[in-house]
GROMACS .gro file of C-alpha atoms in nm:
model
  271
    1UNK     CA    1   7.948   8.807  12.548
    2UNK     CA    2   8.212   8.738  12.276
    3UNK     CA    3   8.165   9.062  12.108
    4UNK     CA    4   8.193   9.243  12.464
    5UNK     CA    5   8.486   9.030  12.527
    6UNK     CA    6   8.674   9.127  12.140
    7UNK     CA    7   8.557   9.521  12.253
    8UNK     CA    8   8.767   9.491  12.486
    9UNK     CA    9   9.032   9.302  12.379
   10UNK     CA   10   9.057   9.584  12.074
   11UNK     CA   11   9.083   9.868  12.319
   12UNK     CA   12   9.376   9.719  12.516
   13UNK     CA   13   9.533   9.669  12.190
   14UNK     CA   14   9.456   9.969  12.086
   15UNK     CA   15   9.565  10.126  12.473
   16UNK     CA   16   9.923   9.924  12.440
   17UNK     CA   17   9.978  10.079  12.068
   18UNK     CA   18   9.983  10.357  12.174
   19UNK     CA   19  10.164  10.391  12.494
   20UNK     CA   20  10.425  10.226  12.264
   21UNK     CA   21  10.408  10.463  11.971
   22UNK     CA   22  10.378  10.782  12.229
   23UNK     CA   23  10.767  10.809  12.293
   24UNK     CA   24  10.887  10.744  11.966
   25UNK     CA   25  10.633  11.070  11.850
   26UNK     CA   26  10.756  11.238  12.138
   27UNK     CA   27  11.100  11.211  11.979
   28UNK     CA   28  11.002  11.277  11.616
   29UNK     CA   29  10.805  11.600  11.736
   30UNK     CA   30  11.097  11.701  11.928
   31UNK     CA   31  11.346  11.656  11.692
   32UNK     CA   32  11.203  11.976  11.518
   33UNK     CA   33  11.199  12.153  11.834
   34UNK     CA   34  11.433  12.405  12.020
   35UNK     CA   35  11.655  12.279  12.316
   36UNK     CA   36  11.483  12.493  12.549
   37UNK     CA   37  11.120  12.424  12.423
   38UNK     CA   38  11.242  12.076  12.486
   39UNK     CA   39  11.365  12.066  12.816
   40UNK     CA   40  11.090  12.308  12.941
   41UNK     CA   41  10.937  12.211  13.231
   42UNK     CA   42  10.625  12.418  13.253
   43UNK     CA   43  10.528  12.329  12.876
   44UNK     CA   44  10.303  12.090  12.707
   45UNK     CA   45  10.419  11.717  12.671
   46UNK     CA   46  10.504  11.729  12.326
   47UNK     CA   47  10.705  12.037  12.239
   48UNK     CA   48  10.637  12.293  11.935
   49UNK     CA   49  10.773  12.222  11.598
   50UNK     CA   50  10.969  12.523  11.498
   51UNK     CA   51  11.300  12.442  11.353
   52UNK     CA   52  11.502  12.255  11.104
   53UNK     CA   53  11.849  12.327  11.253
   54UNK     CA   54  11.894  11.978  11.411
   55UNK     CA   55  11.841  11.811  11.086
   56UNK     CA   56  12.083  12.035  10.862
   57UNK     CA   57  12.312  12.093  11.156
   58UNK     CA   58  12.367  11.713  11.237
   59UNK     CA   59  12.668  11.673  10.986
   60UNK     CA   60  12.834  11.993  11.198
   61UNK     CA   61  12.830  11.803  11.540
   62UNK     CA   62  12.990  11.475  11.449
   63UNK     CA   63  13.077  11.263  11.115
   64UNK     CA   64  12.725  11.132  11.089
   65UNK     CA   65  12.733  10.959  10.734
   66UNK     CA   66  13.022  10.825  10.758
   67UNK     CA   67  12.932  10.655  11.087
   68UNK     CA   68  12.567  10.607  10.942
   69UNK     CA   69  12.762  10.388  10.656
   70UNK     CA   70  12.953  10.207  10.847
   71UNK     CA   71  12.671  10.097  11.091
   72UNK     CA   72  12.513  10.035  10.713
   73UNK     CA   73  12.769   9.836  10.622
   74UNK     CA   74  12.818   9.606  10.913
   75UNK     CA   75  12.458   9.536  10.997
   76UNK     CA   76  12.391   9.472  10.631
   77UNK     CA   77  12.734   9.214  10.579
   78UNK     CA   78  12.632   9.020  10.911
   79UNK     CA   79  12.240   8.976  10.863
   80UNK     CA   80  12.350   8.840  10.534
   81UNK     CA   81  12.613   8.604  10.678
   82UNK     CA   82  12.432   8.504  10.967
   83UNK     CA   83  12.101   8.387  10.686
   84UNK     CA   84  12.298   8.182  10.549
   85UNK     CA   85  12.467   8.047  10.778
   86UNK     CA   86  12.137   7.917  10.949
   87UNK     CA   87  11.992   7.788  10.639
   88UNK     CA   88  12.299   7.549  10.609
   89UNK     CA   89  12.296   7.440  10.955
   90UNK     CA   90  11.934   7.431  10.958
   91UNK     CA   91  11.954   7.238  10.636
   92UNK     CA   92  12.191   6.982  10.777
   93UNK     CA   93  12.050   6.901  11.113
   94UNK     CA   94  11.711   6.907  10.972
   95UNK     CA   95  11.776   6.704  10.687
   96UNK     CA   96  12.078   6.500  10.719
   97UNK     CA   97  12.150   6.175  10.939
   98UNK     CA   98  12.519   6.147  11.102
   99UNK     CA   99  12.606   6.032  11.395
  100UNK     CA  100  12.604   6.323  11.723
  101UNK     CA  101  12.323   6.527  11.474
  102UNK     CA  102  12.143   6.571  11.776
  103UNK     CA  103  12.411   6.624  12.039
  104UNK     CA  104  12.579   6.907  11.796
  105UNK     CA  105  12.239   7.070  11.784
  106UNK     CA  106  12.193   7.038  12.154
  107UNK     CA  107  12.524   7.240  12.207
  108UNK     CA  108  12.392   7.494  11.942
  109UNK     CA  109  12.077   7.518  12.143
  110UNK     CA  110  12.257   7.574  12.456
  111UNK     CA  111  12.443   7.903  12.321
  112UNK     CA  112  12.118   8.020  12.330
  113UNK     CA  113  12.072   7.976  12.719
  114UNK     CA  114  12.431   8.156  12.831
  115UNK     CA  115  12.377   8.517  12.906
  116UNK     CA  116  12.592   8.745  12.632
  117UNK     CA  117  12.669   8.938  12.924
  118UNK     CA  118  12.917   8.617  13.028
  119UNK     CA  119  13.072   8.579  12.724
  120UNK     CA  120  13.233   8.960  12.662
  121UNK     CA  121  13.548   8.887  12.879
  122UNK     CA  122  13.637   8.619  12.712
  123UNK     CA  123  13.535   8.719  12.377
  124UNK     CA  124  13.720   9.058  12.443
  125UNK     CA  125  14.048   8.831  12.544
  126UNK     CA  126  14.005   8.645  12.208
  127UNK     CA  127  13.997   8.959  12.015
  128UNK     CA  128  14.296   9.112  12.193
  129UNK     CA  129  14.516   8.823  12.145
  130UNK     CA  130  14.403   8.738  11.777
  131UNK     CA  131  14.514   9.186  11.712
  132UNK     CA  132  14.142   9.262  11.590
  133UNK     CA  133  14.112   9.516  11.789
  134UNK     CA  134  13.938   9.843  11.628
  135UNK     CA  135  13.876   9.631  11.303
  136UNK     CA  136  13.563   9.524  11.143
  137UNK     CA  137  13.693   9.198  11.222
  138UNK     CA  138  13.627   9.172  11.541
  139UNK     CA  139  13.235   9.295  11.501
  140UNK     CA  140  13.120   9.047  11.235
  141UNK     CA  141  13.349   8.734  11.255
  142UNK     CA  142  13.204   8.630  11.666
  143UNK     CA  143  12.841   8.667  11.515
  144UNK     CA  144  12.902   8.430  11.214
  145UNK     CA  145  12.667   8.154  11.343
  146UNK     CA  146  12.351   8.197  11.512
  147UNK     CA  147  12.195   7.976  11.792
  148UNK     CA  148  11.832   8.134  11.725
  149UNK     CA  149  11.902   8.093  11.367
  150UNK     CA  150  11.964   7.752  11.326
  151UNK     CA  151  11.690   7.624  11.506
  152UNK     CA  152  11.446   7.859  11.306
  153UNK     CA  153  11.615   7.729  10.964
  154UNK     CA  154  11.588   7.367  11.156
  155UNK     CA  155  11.212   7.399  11.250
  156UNK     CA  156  11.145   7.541  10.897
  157UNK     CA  157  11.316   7.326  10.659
  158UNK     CA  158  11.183   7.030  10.896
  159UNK     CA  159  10.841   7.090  10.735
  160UNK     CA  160  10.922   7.042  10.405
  161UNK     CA  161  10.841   6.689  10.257
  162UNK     CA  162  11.143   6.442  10.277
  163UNK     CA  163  11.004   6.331   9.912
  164UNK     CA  164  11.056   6.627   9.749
  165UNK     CA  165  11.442   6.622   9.841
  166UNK     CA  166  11.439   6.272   9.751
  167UNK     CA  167  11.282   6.341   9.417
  168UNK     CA  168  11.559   6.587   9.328
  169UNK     CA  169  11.822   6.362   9.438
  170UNK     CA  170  11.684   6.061   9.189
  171UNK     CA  171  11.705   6.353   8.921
  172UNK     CA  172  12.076   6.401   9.019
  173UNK     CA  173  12.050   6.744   9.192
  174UNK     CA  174  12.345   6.731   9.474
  175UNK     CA  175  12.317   6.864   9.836
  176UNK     CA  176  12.440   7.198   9.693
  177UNK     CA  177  12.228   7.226   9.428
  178UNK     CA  178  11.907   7.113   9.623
  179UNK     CA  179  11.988   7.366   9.898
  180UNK     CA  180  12.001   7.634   9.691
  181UNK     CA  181  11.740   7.587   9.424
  182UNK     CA  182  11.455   7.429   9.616
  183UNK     CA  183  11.544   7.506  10.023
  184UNK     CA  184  11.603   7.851  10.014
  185UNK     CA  185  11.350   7.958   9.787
  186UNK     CA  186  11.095   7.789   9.979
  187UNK     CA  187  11.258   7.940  10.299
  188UNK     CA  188  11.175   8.310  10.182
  189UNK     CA  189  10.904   8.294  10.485
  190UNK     CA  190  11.202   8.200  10.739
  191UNK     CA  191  11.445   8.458  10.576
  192UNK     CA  192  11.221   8.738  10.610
  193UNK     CA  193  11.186   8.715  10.987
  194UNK     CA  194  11.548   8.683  11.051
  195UNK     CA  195  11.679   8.935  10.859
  196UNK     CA  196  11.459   9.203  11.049
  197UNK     CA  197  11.569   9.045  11.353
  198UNK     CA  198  11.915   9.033  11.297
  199UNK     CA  199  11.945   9.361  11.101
  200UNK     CA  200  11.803   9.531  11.433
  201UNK     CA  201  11.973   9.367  11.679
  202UNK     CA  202  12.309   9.429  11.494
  203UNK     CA  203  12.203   9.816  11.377
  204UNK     CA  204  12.135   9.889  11.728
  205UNK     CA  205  12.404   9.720  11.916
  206UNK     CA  206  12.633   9.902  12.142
  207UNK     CA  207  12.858   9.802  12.379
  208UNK     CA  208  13.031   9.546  12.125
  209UNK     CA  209  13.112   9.811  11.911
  210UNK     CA  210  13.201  10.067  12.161
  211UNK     CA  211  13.416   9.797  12.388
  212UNK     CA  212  13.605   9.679  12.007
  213UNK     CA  213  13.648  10.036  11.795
  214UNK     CA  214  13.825  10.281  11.937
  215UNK     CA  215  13.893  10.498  11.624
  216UNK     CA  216  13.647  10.796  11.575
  217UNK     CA  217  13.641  10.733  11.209
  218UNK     CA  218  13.571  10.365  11.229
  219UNK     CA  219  13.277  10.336  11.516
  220UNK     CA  220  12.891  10.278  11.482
  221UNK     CA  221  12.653  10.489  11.476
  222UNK     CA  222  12.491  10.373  11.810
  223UNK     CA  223  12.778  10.491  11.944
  224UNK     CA  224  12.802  10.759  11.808
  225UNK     CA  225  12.528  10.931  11.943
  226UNK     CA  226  12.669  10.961  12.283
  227UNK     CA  227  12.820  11.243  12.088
  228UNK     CA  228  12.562  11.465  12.169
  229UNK     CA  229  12.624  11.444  12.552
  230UNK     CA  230  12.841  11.798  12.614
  231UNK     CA  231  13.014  11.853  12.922
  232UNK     CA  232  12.712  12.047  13.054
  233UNK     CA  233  12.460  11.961  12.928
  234UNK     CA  234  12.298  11.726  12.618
  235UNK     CA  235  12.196  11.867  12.275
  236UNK     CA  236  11.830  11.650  12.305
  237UNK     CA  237  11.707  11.833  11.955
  238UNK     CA  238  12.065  11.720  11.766
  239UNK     CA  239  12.010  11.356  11.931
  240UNK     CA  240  11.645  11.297  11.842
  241UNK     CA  241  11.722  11.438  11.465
  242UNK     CA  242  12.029  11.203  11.462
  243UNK     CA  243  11.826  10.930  11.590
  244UNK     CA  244  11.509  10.957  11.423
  245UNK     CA  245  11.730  10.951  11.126
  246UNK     CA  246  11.915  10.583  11.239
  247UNK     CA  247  11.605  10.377  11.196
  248UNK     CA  248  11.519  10.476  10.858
  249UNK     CA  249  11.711  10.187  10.779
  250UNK     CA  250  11.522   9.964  11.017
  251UNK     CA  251  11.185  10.058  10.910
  252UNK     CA  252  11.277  10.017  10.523
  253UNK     CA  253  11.419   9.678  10.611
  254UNK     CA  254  11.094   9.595  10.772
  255UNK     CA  255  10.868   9.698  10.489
  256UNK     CA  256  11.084   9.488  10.252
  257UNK     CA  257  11.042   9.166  10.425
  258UNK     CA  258  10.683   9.263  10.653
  259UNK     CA  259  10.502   9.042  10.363
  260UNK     CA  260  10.727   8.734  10.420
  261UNK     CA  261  10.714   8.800  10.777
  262UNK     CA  262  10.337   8.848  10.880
  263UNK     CA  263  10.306   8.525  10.629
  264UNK     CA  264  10.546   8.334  10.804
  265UNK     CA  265  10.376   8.428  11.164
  266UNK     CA  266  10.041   8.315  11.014
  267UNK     CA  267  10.132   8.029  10.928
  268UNK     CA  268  10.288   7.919  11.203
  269UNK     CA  269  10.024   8.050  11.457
  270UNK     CA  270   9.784   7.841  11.238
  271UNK     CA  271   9.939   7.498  11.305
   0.00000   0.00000   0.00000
């Protein structure tokens, strides 16, 4: 009964995997097909491979590496901020007693609940008034601190023994030092998971970027992309090249940190 029962349970699996990996193959075969093969309406569901041209012709339609780097360079500088960030706060509500510790991280935990949606007027007024309008500034300074990342630095640095940080602190390590040479190492687990999740959420975001940036030269590549949408009609074979380039970077952040990751999910499923 319990093998006829994990049968099953593998072919669902195995039926979900692959109605989620069908349209992304859809778009990788396509990408190396012809417009009209594409949009064809008698042919097969997945189109012929028979050209290149929307890979070397990508550069031709719009300034794709520049707008490649800067989506690079933004998703990079804020997944970077925002780890750190967490690991302090994490650090300090999970290790340190002051007065309102648990009221402060109640408010943290409730700027998890507001929809983002709610927040873009206001956030948009901010950014007006403060004159960061089409600058960087305005796409990484509102994302400094994260909600979700606070209270997964809280609930992993909770975990670790209160004795080890009070052996270090009889040696004369300081909160500094303690943070940095024993939390964060032993964090690597925690790290992982939110630098894939904040590298994608930030690499793929677009109305932020597209309601802040208004100079060509200057936008995202999410954004860009809309590039492909002509007057008449949309250049689907340009689009799934351009695209099926775009998360290179996701996948190669994901294969540096999968290790850390699927550890960190093991772990934590087997408490």
């Amino acid at each position: 009964m319990k093998k006829a029962a994990s049968v099953l349970l593998t072919i669902l699996l195995f039926a979900l995997a692959f109605i989620t990996i069908v349209p992304f193959l859809w778009m990788l075969i396509s990408s190396f097909a012809t417009n009209s093969d594409i949009v064809k309406i008698t042919g097969s569901i997945f189109p012929t491979p028979t050209t290149l041209s929307n890979y070397s012709g990508i550069q031709q339609k719009f300034d794709f590496l520049r707008l490649f780097a800067n989506s690079l360079f933004v998703a990079t500088v804020k997944t970077v901020i925002i780890i750190y960030t967490s690991a302090v706060l994490g650090y300090v509500f999970s290790k340190m007693h002051f007065r309102g510790r648990n009221v402060l991280f109640g408010v943290v935990l409730s700027t998890m609940m507001i929809p983002w949606a709610v927040t873009i007027i206001p956030q948009y007024e901010m950014m007006v008034d403060f004159g960061w309008l089409d600058s960087y500034k305005s796409l990484i300074v509102p994302g400094l601190v994260s909600g979700f990342g606070v209270f997964l630095f809280k609930q992993s640095i909770g975990g670790i023994s209160d004795e080890l940080i009070e052996a270090a602190k009889l040696d004369g390590a300081s909160d500094s030092r303690i943070f940095h040479r024993i939390i964060l190492p032993i964090s690597h687990n925690t790290i992982a998971a939110l630098a894939i999740f904040t590298f994608l959420w930030n690499w793929e975001d677009y109305l932020w970027p597209f309601l802040m940036i208004t100079d060509d030269k200057k936008q995202l590549l999410s954004v860009g992309l809309k590039m492909f949408n002509g007057q008449y009609g949309t250049d689907y074979g340009g689009l799934f090249a351009a695209t099926s380039i775009a998360i290179i970077p996701v996948i190669i952040v994901y294969m540096i940190f999968q290790k850390q990751f699927i550890a960190g999910i093991a772990s934590g499923s087997g408490k």
